[in-house]
Amino acid sequence: GIFWYDRPDAEACARARISLRGEAACPGEGERRGPAKRQILVTGVQRSGTHFTWEMLARLGIHVHHEGLGPAGSVSWLFTWKAATYVINNPASLDARRHRFCVVFHQVRHPLRVISSVVRATRAHDRFWDWLYGVEPGLDRTDPPVRRAARLWLLQNRRLEKIADARFLVEETSPRAVCSAAGFPDFLCRGDGRHHATSSKVVQPILEPRRLARSEALRVPSKVPAVSWADVERLDAALAAACRDLAAAYGYDADPRYHPQSLDTTAFKA
């Protein structure tokens, strides 16, 4: 399900300084209207399944863009930060001085799956990491890839706990629930996809993850992450413990087999 954070108005201006969330209680922030304000932002650590969430919302008819700014908002790991520039602008650039989102969702995925995927995707000369070093204090370019990815998972999730409206686990939350929580109408959130905002000429199925019983989860085919807890612990035992503790607080078992997610998004073309 969806967990809602408490966001006191007294902290609105402090949040406005570091996030893209609309803060009506902060003088000047509440005056934003029209095109500068979009309804939804879903953000989380890169490789946390934002591609899947973007595709499913688009199939429902929510016109968001992936790693960019759409008419209804965005699904992007980049927009966790309020930055002067972004390493991807798809298709239009976001202007952090004026663009804001009404509802910000913190999307989470099991840390071992994220760490493994980030390590696999990292290149020797990587523009995404080069951008991250400028926006996230605490990341060290000299760290081994596994330690660096684990620190990113920990730091970015902790940052989002301070600024997002709500949190959900991508492995067990239906995109319909996210759609409804963002305030979109029932005819879209409960629909069959006929109002889709994708490039497809046919209605495509809405895939709905759900929480599985432990015995049921073990029967679902799922890739074993390339990086294990032992790999992280060998590099930094304290970091591994911090990641495990935060994952447990979110509702994860240390063993990712209990949270299967084997959806292939390579064919998604929303």
PDB file of C-alpha atoms in Angstrom:
ATOM      1  CA  GLY A   1       0.000   0.000   0.000  1.00  0.00           C
ATOM      2  CA  ILE A   2       0.888   3.664   0.200  1.00  0.00           C
ATOM      3  CA  PHE A   3       2.451   5.195   3.311  1.00  0.00           C
ATOM      4  CA  TRP A   4       1.808   8.913   3.828  1.00  0.00           C
ATOM      5  CA  TYR A   5       4.426  11.120   5.454  1.00  0.00           C
ATOM      6  CA  ASP A   6       3.598  13.921   7.857  1.00  0.00           C
ATOM      7  CA  ARG A   7       4.485  17.250   6.243  1.00  0.00           C
ATOM      8  CA  PRO A   8       4.104  20.123   8.789  1.00  0.00           C
ATOM      9  CA  ASP A   9       3.445  23.543   7.282  1.00  0.00           C
ATOM     10  CA  ALA A  10       6.087  24.970   9.619  1.00  0.00           C
ATOM     11  CA  GLU A  11       8.745  23.164   7.545  1.00  0.00           C
ATOM     12  CA  ALA A  12       7.349  24.189   4.145  1.00  0.00           C
ATOM     13  CA  CYS A  13      10.017  26.762   3.280  1.00  0.00           C
ATOM     14  CA  ALA A  14      12.836  24.438   4.364  1.00  0.00           C
ATOM     15  CA  ARG A  15      11.449  21.785   2.005  1.00  0.00           C
ATOM     16  CA  ALA A  16      10.996  24.330  -0.784  1.00  0.00           C
ATOM     17  CA  ARG A  17      14.703  25.120  -0.705  1.00  0.00           C
ATOM     18  CA  ILE A  18      15.677  21.529  -1.549  1.00  0.00           C
ATOM     19  CA  SER A  19      12.743  20.008  -3.443  1.00  0.00           C
ATOM     20  CA  LEU A  20      10.380  20.403  -6.387  1.00  0.00           C
ATOM     21  CA  ARG A  21       7.296  19.769  -4.260  1.00  0.00           C
ATOM     22  CA  GLY A  22       4.781  22.602  -4.325  1.00  0.00           C
ATOM     23  CA  GLU A  23       4.715  24.240  -0.884  1.00  0.00           C
ATOM     24  CA  ALA A  24       1.583  26.384  -0.600  1.00  0.00           C
ATOM     25  CA  ALA A  25       2.392  27.257   3.019  1.00  0.00           C
ATOM     26  CA  CYS A  26       5.668  28.935   2.031  1.00  0.00           C
ATOM     27  CA  PRO A  27       5.326  32.599   0.946  1.00  0.00           C
ATOM     28  CA  GLY A  28       5.936  32.904  -2.783  1.00  0.00           C
ATOM     29  CA  GLU A  29       5.693  29.164  -3.428  1.00  0.00           C
ATOM     30  CA  GLY A  30       1.892  29.061  -3.204  1.00  0.00           C
ATOM     31  CA  GLU A  31       1.572  31.624  -6.000  1.00  0.00           C
ATOM     32  CA  ARG A  32       2.633  29.188  -8.732  1.00  0.00           C
ATOM     33  CA  ARG A  33      -0.195  28.457 -11.146  1.00  0.00           C
ATOM     34  CA  GLY A  34      -0.901  27.036 -14.587  1.00  0.00           C
ATOM     35  CA  PRO A  35       1.829  25.400 -16.678  1.00  0.00           C
ATOM     36  CA  ALA A  36       4.444  25.803 -13.946  1.00  0.00           C
ATOM     37  CA  LYS A  37       2.541  23.357 -11.730  1.00  0.00           C
ATOM     38  CA  ARG A  38       2.149  19.646 -12.581  1.00  0.00           C
ATOM     39  CA  GLN A  39       0.061  17.130 -10.679  1.00  0.00           C
ATOM     40  CA  ILE A  40       2.416  14.226 -10.008  1.00  0.00           C
ATOM     41  CA  LEU A  41       6.072  13.355  -9.522  1.00  0.00           C
ATOM     42  CA  VAL A  42       7.173   9.778  -8.867  1.00  0.00           C
ATOM     43  CA  THR A  43      10.839   9.621  -7.946  1.00  0.00           C
ATOM     44  CA  GLY A  44      13.280   7.215  -6.329  1.00  0.00           C
ATOM     45  CA  VAL A  45      16.795   5.875  -6.636  1.00  0.00           C
ATOM     46  CA  GLN A  46      17.775   5.155 -10.225  1.00  0.00           C
ATOM     47  CA  ARG A  47      17.050   1.544 -11.283  1.00  0.00           C
ATOM     48  CA  SER A  48      14.090   1.438  -8.856  1.00  0.00           C
ATOM     49  CA  GLY A  49      11.525   0.641 -11.535  1.00  0.00           C
ATOM     50  CA  THR A  50      10.497   4.134 -12.598  1.00  0.00           C
ATOM     51  CA  HIS A  51      10.365   2.903 -16.222  1.00  0.00           C
ATOM     52  CA  PHE A  52       7.656   0.409 -15.215  1.00  0.00           C
ATOM     53  CA  THR A  53       5.663   2.998 -13.244  1.00  0.00           C
ATOM     54  CA  TRP A  54       5.830   5.496 -16.106  1.00  0.00           C
ATOM     55  CA  GLU A  55       4.565   2.926 -18.587  1.00  0.00           C
ATOM     56  CA  MET A  56       1.687   1.783 -16.372  1.00  0.00           C
ATOM     57  CA  LEU A  57       0.548   5.343 -15.597  1.00  0.00           C
ATOM     58  CA  ALA A  58       0.692   6.156 -19.301  1.00  0.00           C
ATOM     59  CA  ARG A  59      -1.407   3.066 -20.066  1.00  0.00           C
ATOM     60  CA  LEU A  60      -4.016   4.335 -17.615  1.00  0.00           C
ATOM     61  CA  GLY A  61      -4.078   7.695 -19.390  1.00  0.00           C
ATOM     62  CA  ILE A  62      -1.853   9.778 -17.115  1.00  0.00           C
ATOM     63  CA  HIS A  63       0.338  11.805 -19.477  1.00  0.00           C
ATOM     64  CA  VAL A  64       3.625  11.800 -17.582  1.00  0.00           C
ATOM     65  CA  HIS A  65       7.092  11.678 -19.114  1.00  0.00           C
ATOM     66  CA  HIS A  66       9.968   9.448 -18.052  1.00  0.00           C
ATOM     67  CA  GLU A  67      13.080  11.425 -17.030  1.00  0.00           C
ATOM     68  CA  GLY A  68      11.386  14.589 -18.213  1.00  0.00           C
ATOM     69  CA  LEU A  69       8.406  16.898 -17.831  1.00  0.00           C
ATOM     70  CA  GLY A  70       5.009  15.857 -19.208  1.00  0.00           C
ATOM     71  CA  PRO A  71       1.604  17.591 -19.147  1.00  0.00           C
ATOM     72  CA  ALA A  72       0.550  15.698 -15.997  1.00  0.00           C
ATOM     73  CA  GLY A  73       3.990  15.434 -14.424  1.00  0.00           C
ATOM     74  CA  SER A  74       6.981  13.150 -14.353  1.00  0.00           C
ATOM     75  CA  VAL A  75       8.389   9.791 -13.314  1.00  0.00           C
ATOM     76  CA  SER A  76      12.094  10.419 -12.841  1.00  0.00           C
ATOM     77  CA  TRP A  77      14.893   9.555 -10.426  1.00  0.00           C
ATOM     78  CA  LEU A  78      16.564  12.852 -11.355  1.00  0.00           C
ATOM     79  CA  PHE A  79      13.879  15.062  -9.831  1.00  0.00           C
ATOM     80  CA  THR A  80      14.615  13.947  -6.291  1.00  0.00           C
ATOM     81  CA  TRP A  81      16.946  16.958  -6.383  1.00  0.00           C
ATOM     82  CA  LYS A  82      16.227  20.613  -7.030  1.00  0.00           C
ATOM     83  CA  ALA A  83      19.119  21.240  -9.400  1.00  0.00           C
ATOM     84  CA  ALA A  84      20.250  24.015 -11.725  1.00  0.00           C
ATOM     85  CA  THR A  85      20.453  21.544 -14.636  1.00  0.00           C
ATOM     86  CA  TYR A  86      19.566  17.914 -15.280  1.00  0.00           C
ATOM     87  CA  VAL A  87      21.517  15.280 -17.167  1.00  0.00           C
ATOM     88  CA  ILE A  88      18.379  14.185 -19.089  1.00  0.00           C
ATOM     89  CA  ASN A  89      15.617  16.413 -20.450  1.00  0.00           C
ATOM     90  CA  ASN A  90      12.939  14.279 -22.086  1.00  0.00           C
ATOM     91  CA  PRO A  91      11.632  16.021 -24.120  1.00  0.00           C
ATOM     92  CA  ALA A  92      11.470  19.445 -22.454  1.00  0.00           C
ATOM     93  CA  SER A  93      13.779  20.687 -19.735  1.00  0.00           C
ATOM     94  CA  LEU A  94      12.546  21.244 -16.200  1.00  0.00           C
ATOM     95  CA  ASP A  95      13.206  24.673 -14.751  1.00  0.00           C
ATOM     96  CA  ALA A  96      13.725  24.228 -10.992  1.00  0.00           C
ATOM     97  CA  ARG A  97      13.141  27.957 -10.472  1.00  0.00           C
ATOM     98  CA  ARG A  98       9.482  27.688 -11.477  1.00  0.00           C
ATOM     99  CA  HIS A  99       8.250  24.123 -12.038  1.00  0.00           C
ATOM    100  CA  ARG A 100       6.596  22.367  -9.084  1.00  0.00           C
ATOM    101  CA  PHE A 101       4.636  19.151  -8.464  1.00  0.00           C
ATOM    102  CA  CYS A 102       1.441  18.937  -6.416  1.00  0.00           C
ATOM    103  CA  VAL A 103       2.019  15.390  -5.135  1.00  0.00           C
ATOM    104  CA  VAL A 104       5.450  13.725  -4.816  1.00  0.00           C
ATOM    105  CA  PHE A 105       5.729   9.946  -4.450  1.00  0.00           C
ATOM    106  CA  HIS A 106       8.796   8.186  -3.076  1.00  0.00           C
ATOM    107  CA  GLN A 107       9.146   4.896  -4.991  1.00  0.00           C
ATOM    108  CA  VAL A 108      11.266   2.185  -3.362  1.00  0.00           C
ATOM    109  CA  ARG A 109      12.728  -1.090  -4.635  1.00  0.00           C
ATOM    110  CA  HIS A 110      14.638  -3.777  -2.718  1.00  0.00           C
ATOM    111  CA  PRO A 111      18.192  -2.475  -2.113  1.00  0.00           C
ATOM    112  CA  LEU A 112      20.016  -5.528  -3.480  1.00  0.00           C
ATOM    113  CA  ARG A 113      18.111  -5.316  -6.761  1.00  0.00           C
ATOM    114  CA  VAL A 114      18.839  -1.595  -7.051  1.00  0.00           C
ATOM    115  CA  ILE A 115      22.509  -1.887  -6.109  1.00  0.00           C
ATOM    116  CA  SER A 116      23.035  -4.764  -8.539  1.00  0.00           C
ATOM    117  CA  SER A 117      21.309  -2.895 -11.371  1.00  0.00           C
ATOM    118  CA  VAL A 118      23.185   0.364 -10.731  1.00  0.00           C
ATOM    119  CA  VAL A 119      26.532  -1.454 -10.718  1.00  0.00           C
ATOM    120  CA  ARG A 120      25.651  -3.262 -13.954  1.00  0.00           C
ATOM    121  CA  ALA A 121      24.603  -0.019 -15.660  1.00  0.00           C
ATOM    122  CA  THR A 122      27.621   2.051 -14.557  1.00  0.00           C
ATOM    123  CA  ARG A 123      30.121   2.956 -17.281  1.00  0.00           C
ATOM    124  CA  ALA A 124      33.800   3.868 -16.956  1.00  0.00           C
ATOM    125  CA  HIS A 125      33.015   7.459 -17.944  1.00  0.00           C
ATOM    126  CA  ASP A 126      29.487   7.881 -16.654  1.00  0.00           C
ATOM    127  CA  ARG A 127      27.609  11.182 -17.108  1.00  0.00           C
ATOM    128  CA  PHE A 128      24.941  10.175 -14.598  1.00  0.00           C
ATOM    129  CA  TRP A 129      27.444   9.647 -11.799  1.00  0.00           C
ATOM    130  CA  ASP A 130      29.256  12.840 -12.774  1.00  0.00           C
ATOM    131  CA  TRP A 131      25.959  14.702 -12.327  1.00  0.00           C
ATOM    132  CA  LEU A 132      25.177  12.921  -9.037  1.00  0.00           C
ATOM    133  CA  TYR A 133      28.480  13.953  -7.447  1.00  0.00           C
ATOM    134  CA  GLY A 134      27.355  17.560  -7.860  1.00  0.00           C
ATOM    135  CA  VAL A 135      23.927  17.174  -6.236  1.00  0.00           C
ATOM    136  CA  GLU A 136      24.312  14.527  -3.531  1.00  0.00           C
ATOM    137  CA  PRO A 137      26.923  15.226  -0.818  1.00  0.00           C
ATOM    138  CA  GLY A 138      28.287  12.029   0.630  1.00  0.00           C
ATOM    139  CA  LEU A 139      28.945  10.261  -2.649  1.00  0.00           C
ATOM    140  CA  ASP A 140      32.630   9.560  -3.285  1.00  0.00           C
ATOM    141  CA  ARG A 141      33.825   8.959  -6.838  1.00  0.00           C
ATOM    142  CA  THR A 142      36.762   6.926  -5.511  1.00  0.00           C
ATOM    143  CA  ASP A 143      34.484   4.332  -3.871  1.00  0.00           C
ATOM    144  CA  PRO A 144      34.210   0.859  -5.416  1.00  0.00           C
ATOM    145  CA  PRO A 145      31.034   0.577  -7.534  1.00  0.00           C
ATOM    146  CA  VAL A 146      29.161  -1.605  -5.014  1.00  0.00           C
ATOM    147  CA  ARG A 147      29.825   0.726  -2.072  1.00  0.00           C
ATOM    148  CA  ARG A 148      28.983   3.775  -4.154  1.00  0.00           C
ATOM    149  CA  ALA A 149      25.664   2.259  -5.314  1.00  0.00           C
ATOM    150  CA  ALA A 150      24.770   1.237  -1.756  1.00  0.00           C
ATOM    151  CA  ARG A 151      25.467   4.755  -0.496  1.00  0.00           C
ATOM    152  CA  LEU A 152      23.297   6.186  -3.254  1.00  0.00           C
ATOM    153  CA  TRP A 153      20.410   3.875  -2.253  1.00  0.00           C
ATOM    154  CA  LEU A 154      20.737   4.974   1.380  1.00  0.00           C
ATOM    155  CA  LEU A 155      21.275   8.709   0.824  1.00  0.00           C
ATOM    156  CA  GLN A 156      18.634   9.241  -1.842  1.00  0.00           C
ATOM    157  CA  ASN A 157      15.975   7.349   0.103  1.00  0.00           C
ATOM    158  CA  ARG A 158      16.767   9.322   3.247  1.00  0.00           C
ATOM    159  CA  ARG A 159      16.497  12.543   1.264  1.00  0.00           C
ATOM    160  CA  LEU A 160      13.091  11.548  -0.104  1.00  0.00           C
ATOM    161  CA  GLU A 161      11.804  10.771   3.373  1.00  0.00           C
ATOM    162  CA  LYS A 162      12.185  14.503   4.077  1.00  0.00           C
ATOM    163  CA  ILE A 163      10.424  15.879   1.001  1.00  0.00           C
ATOM    164  CA  ALA A 164       7.955  13.375  -0.497  1.00  0.00           C
ATOM    165  CA  ASP A 165       4.254  13.190   0.305  1.00  0.00           C
ATOM    166  CA  ALA A 166       4.025   9.405   0.279  1.00  0.00           C
ATOM    167  CA  ARG A 167       6.046   6.212  -0.195  1.00  0.00           C
ATOM    168  CA  PHE A 168       5.288   2.919  -1.928  1.00  0.00           C
ATOM    169  CA  LEU A 169       7.114  -0.318  -2.731  1.00  0.00           C
ATOM    170  CA  VAL A 170       7.194  -0.895  -6.483  1.00  0.00           C
ATOM    171  CA  GLU A 171       7.117  -4.680  -6.069  1.00  0.00           C
ATOM    172  CA  GLU A 172       3.710  -4.674  -4.376  1.00  0.00           C
ATOM    173  CA  THR A 173       1.809  -1.489  -5.246  1.00  0.00           C
ATOM    174  CA  SER A 174      -0.680  -1.238  -8.080  1.00  0.00           C
ATOM    175  CA  PRO A 175      -0.235   1.758 -10.385  1.00  0.00           C
ATOM    176  CA  ARG A 176      -3.983   2.261  -9.956  1.00  0.00           C
ATOM    177  CA  ALA A 177      -3.384   3.021  -6.274  1.00  0.00           C
ATOM    178  CA  VAL A 178      -0.730   5.596  -7.175  1.00  0.00           C
ATOM    179  CA  CYS A 179      -3.056   7.131  -9.775  1.00  0.00           C
ATOM    180  CA  SER A 180      -5.891   7.486  -7.241  1.00  0.00           C
ATOM    181  CA  ALA A 181      -3.625   8.790  -4.476  1.00  0.00           C
ATOM    182  CA  ALA A 182      -2.388  11.507  -6.836  1.00  0.00           C
ATOM    183  CA  GLY A 183      -5.944  12.741  -7.302  1.00  0.00           C
ATOM    184  CA  PHE A 184      -6.638  11.652 -10.867  1.00  0.00           C
ATOM    185  CA  PRO A 185     -10.264  10.740 -11.746  1.00  0.00           C
ATOM    186  CA  ASP A 186     -11.664   7.243 -11.308  1.00  0.00           C
ATOM    187  CA  PHE A 187     -12.447   6.811 -14.997  1.00  0.00           C
ATOM    188  CA  LEU A 188      -8.679   6.784 -15.580  1.00  0.00           C
ATOM    189  CA  CYS A 189      -7.437   5.049 -12.420  1.00  0.00           C
ATOM    190  CA  ARG A 190     -10.083   2.295 -12.541  1.00  0.00           C
ATOM    191  CA  GLY A 191     -10.316   2.153 -16.321  1.00  0.00           C
ATOM    192  CA  ASP A 192      -9.254  -0.521 -18.772  1.00  0.00           C
ATOM    193  CA  GLY A 193      -6.639   1.628 -20.505  1.00  0.00           C
ATOM    194  CA  ARG A 194      -8.792   2.892 -23.373  1.00  0.00           C
ATOM    195  CA  HIS A 195      -7.789   6.479 -22.492  1.00  0.00           C
ATOM    196  CA  HIS A 196      -4.073   5.615 -22.620  1.00  0.00           C
ATOM    197  CA  ALA A 197      -1.394   8.213 -23.280  1.00  0.00           C
ATOM    198  CA  THR A 198       0.943   5.771 -25.050  1.00  0.00           C
ATOM    199  CA  SER A 199       2.007   5.500 -28.673  1.00  0.00           C
ATOM    200  CA  SER A 200       0.254   2.133 -28.962  1.00  0.00           C
ATOM    201  CA  LYS A 201      -2.799   1.859 -31.206  1.00  0.00           C
ATOM    202  CA  VAL A 202      -4.294  -0.838 -28.986  1.00  0.00           C
ATOM    203  CA  VAL A 203      -5.323  -0.998 -25.337  1.00  0.00           C
ATOM    204  CA  GLN A 204      -2.540  -2.610 -23.322  1.00  0.00           C
ATOM    205  CA  PRO A 205      -2.919  -4.440 -19.987  1.00  0.00           C
ATOM    206  CA  ILE A 206      -2.368  -2.683 -16.674  1.00  0.00           C
ATOM    207  CA  LEU A 207       0.083  -4.817 -14.699  1.00  0.00           C
ATOM    208  CA  GLU A 208      -0.671  -4.708 -10.982  1.00  0.00           C
ATOM    209  CA  PRO A 209       2.005  -5.834  -8.500  1.00  0.00           C
ATOM    210  CA  ARG A 210       0.721  -6.971  -5.110  1.00  0.00           C
ATOM    211  CA  ARG A 211       2.111  -8.125  -1.801  1.00  0.00           C
ATOM    212  CA  LEU A 212       2.612 -11.893  -1.798  1.00  0.00           C
ATOM    213  CA  ALA A 213       2.608 -14.382   1.055  1.00  0.00           C
ATOM    214  CA  ARG A 214       6.119 -15.696   1.685  1.00  0.00           C
ATOM    215  CA  SER A 215       5.356 -19.165   0.344  1.00  0.00           C
ATOM    216  CA  GLU A 216       3.727 -17.682  -2.766  1.00  0.00           C
ATOM    217  CA  ALA A 217       6.637 -15.296  -3.379  1.00  0.00           C
ATOM    218  CA  LEU A 218       9.134 -18.160  -3.438  1.00  0.00           C
ATOM    219  CA  ARG A 219       7.190 -19.797  -6.266  1.00  0.00           C
ATOM    220  CA  VAL A 220       7.566 -16.746  -8.526  1.00  0.00           C
ATOM    221  CA  PRO A 221      10.561 -16.975 -10.919  1.00  0.00           C
ATOM    222  CA  SER A 222      12.868 -14.078 -10.106  1.00  0.00           C
ATOM    223  CA  LYS A 223      16.483 -13.274 -10.867  1.00  0.00           C
ATOM    224  CA  VAL A 224      18.956 -13.478  -8.009  1.00  0.00           C
ATOM    225  CA  PRO A 225      20.666 -10.060  -7.622  1.00  0.00           C
ATOM    226  CA  ALA A 226      24.316 -10.082  -8.654  1.00  0.00           C
ATOM    227  CA  VAL A 227      25.299  -8.210  -5.480  1.00  0.00           C
ATOM    228  CA  SER A 228      24.704  -9.862  -2.087  1.00  0.00           C
ATOM    229  CA  TRP A 229      24.648  -8.453   1.438  1.00  0.00           C
ATOM    230  CA  ALA A 230      28.001 -10.172   1.993  1.00  0.00           C
ATOM    231  CA  ASP A 231      29.478  -8.182  -0.917  1.00  0.00           C
ATOM    232  CA  VAL A 232      28.392  -4.897   0.682  1.00  0.00           C
ATOM    233  CA  GLU A 233      29.490  -5.965   4.165  1.00  0.00           C
ATOM    234  CA  ARG A 234      33.006  -6.822   2.958  1.00  0.00           C
ATOM    235  CA  LEU A 235      33.398  -3.232   1.772  1.00  0.00           C
ATOM    236  CA  ASP A 236      31.527  -1.425   4.577  1.00  0.00           C
ATOM    237  CA  ALA A 237      29.759  -3.315   7.355  1.00  0.00           C
ATOM    238  CA  ALA A 238      28.175  -0.155   8.804  1.00  0.00           C
ATOM    239  CA  LEU A 239      26.767   0.841   5.409  1.00  0.00           C
ATOM    240  CA  ALA A 240      25.347  -2.638   4.866  1.00  0.00           C
ATOM    241  CA  ALA A 241      23.679  -2.526   8.286  1.00  0.00           C
ATOM    242  CA  ALA A 242      22.205   0.921   7.595  1.00  0.00           C
ATOM    243  CA  CYS A 243      20.773  -0.232   4.249  1.00  0.00           C
ATOM    244  CA  ARG A 244      19.309  -3.370   5.797  1.00  0.00           C
ATOM    245  CA  ASP A 245      17.752  -1.393   8.648  1.00  0.00           C
ATOM    246  CA  LEU A 246      16.152   1.123   6.289  1.00  0.00           C
ATOM    247  CA  ALA A 247      14.906  -1.647   4.004  1.00  0.00           C
ATOM    248  CA  ALA A 248      13.334  -3.396   7.013  1.00  0.00           C
ATOM    249  CA  ALA A 249      11.669  -0.123   8.053  1.00  0.00           C
ATOM    250  CA  TYR A 250      10.123   0.039   4.578  1.00  0.00           C
ATOM    251  CA  GLY A 251       8.792  -3.506   4.944  1.00  0.00           C
ATOM    252  CA  TYR A 252      11.434  -5.513   3.073  1.00  0.00           C
ATOM    253  CA  ASP A 253      12.857  -8.858   4.066  1.00  0.00           C
ATOM    254  CA  ALA A 254      16.641  -9.011   3.771  1.00  0.00           C
ATOM    255  CA  ASP A 255      16.138 -11.807   1.210  1.00  0.00           C
ATOM    256  CA  PRO A 256      14.914 -10.293  -2.093  1.00  0.00           C
ATOM    257  CA  ARG A 257      13.276 -13.581  -3.096  1.00  0.00           C
ATOM    258  CA  TYR A 258      10.336 -12.573  -0.906  1.00  0.00           C
ATOM    259  CA  HIS A 259       9.856  -9.487  -3.082  1.00  0.00           C
ATOM    260  CA  PRO A 260       9.996 -10.830  -6.645  1.00  0.00           C
ATOM    261  CA  GLN A 261       9.984  -8.433  -9.544  1.00  0.00           C
ATOM    262  CA  SER A 262      10.936  -9.876 -12.893  1.00  0.00           C
ATOM    263  CA  LEU A 263       9.070  -7.555 -15.245  1.00  0.00           C
ATOM    264  CA  ASP A 264      10.963  -6.901 -18.466  1.00  0.00           C
ATOM    265  CA  THR A 265      10.503  -3.258 -19.470  1.00  0.00           C
ATOM    266  CA  THR A 266      12.681  -3.332 -22.590  1.00  0.00           C
ATOM    267  CA  ALA A 267       9.640  -3.499 -24.860  1.00  0.00           C
ATOM    268  CA  PHE A 268       7.766  -0.621 -23.182  1.00  0.00           C
ATOM    269  CA  LYS A 269       7.191   2.238 -25.633  1.00  0.00           C
ATOM    270  CA  ALA A 270       4.754   4.607 -23.970  1.00  0.00           C
TER     271      ALA A 270
END
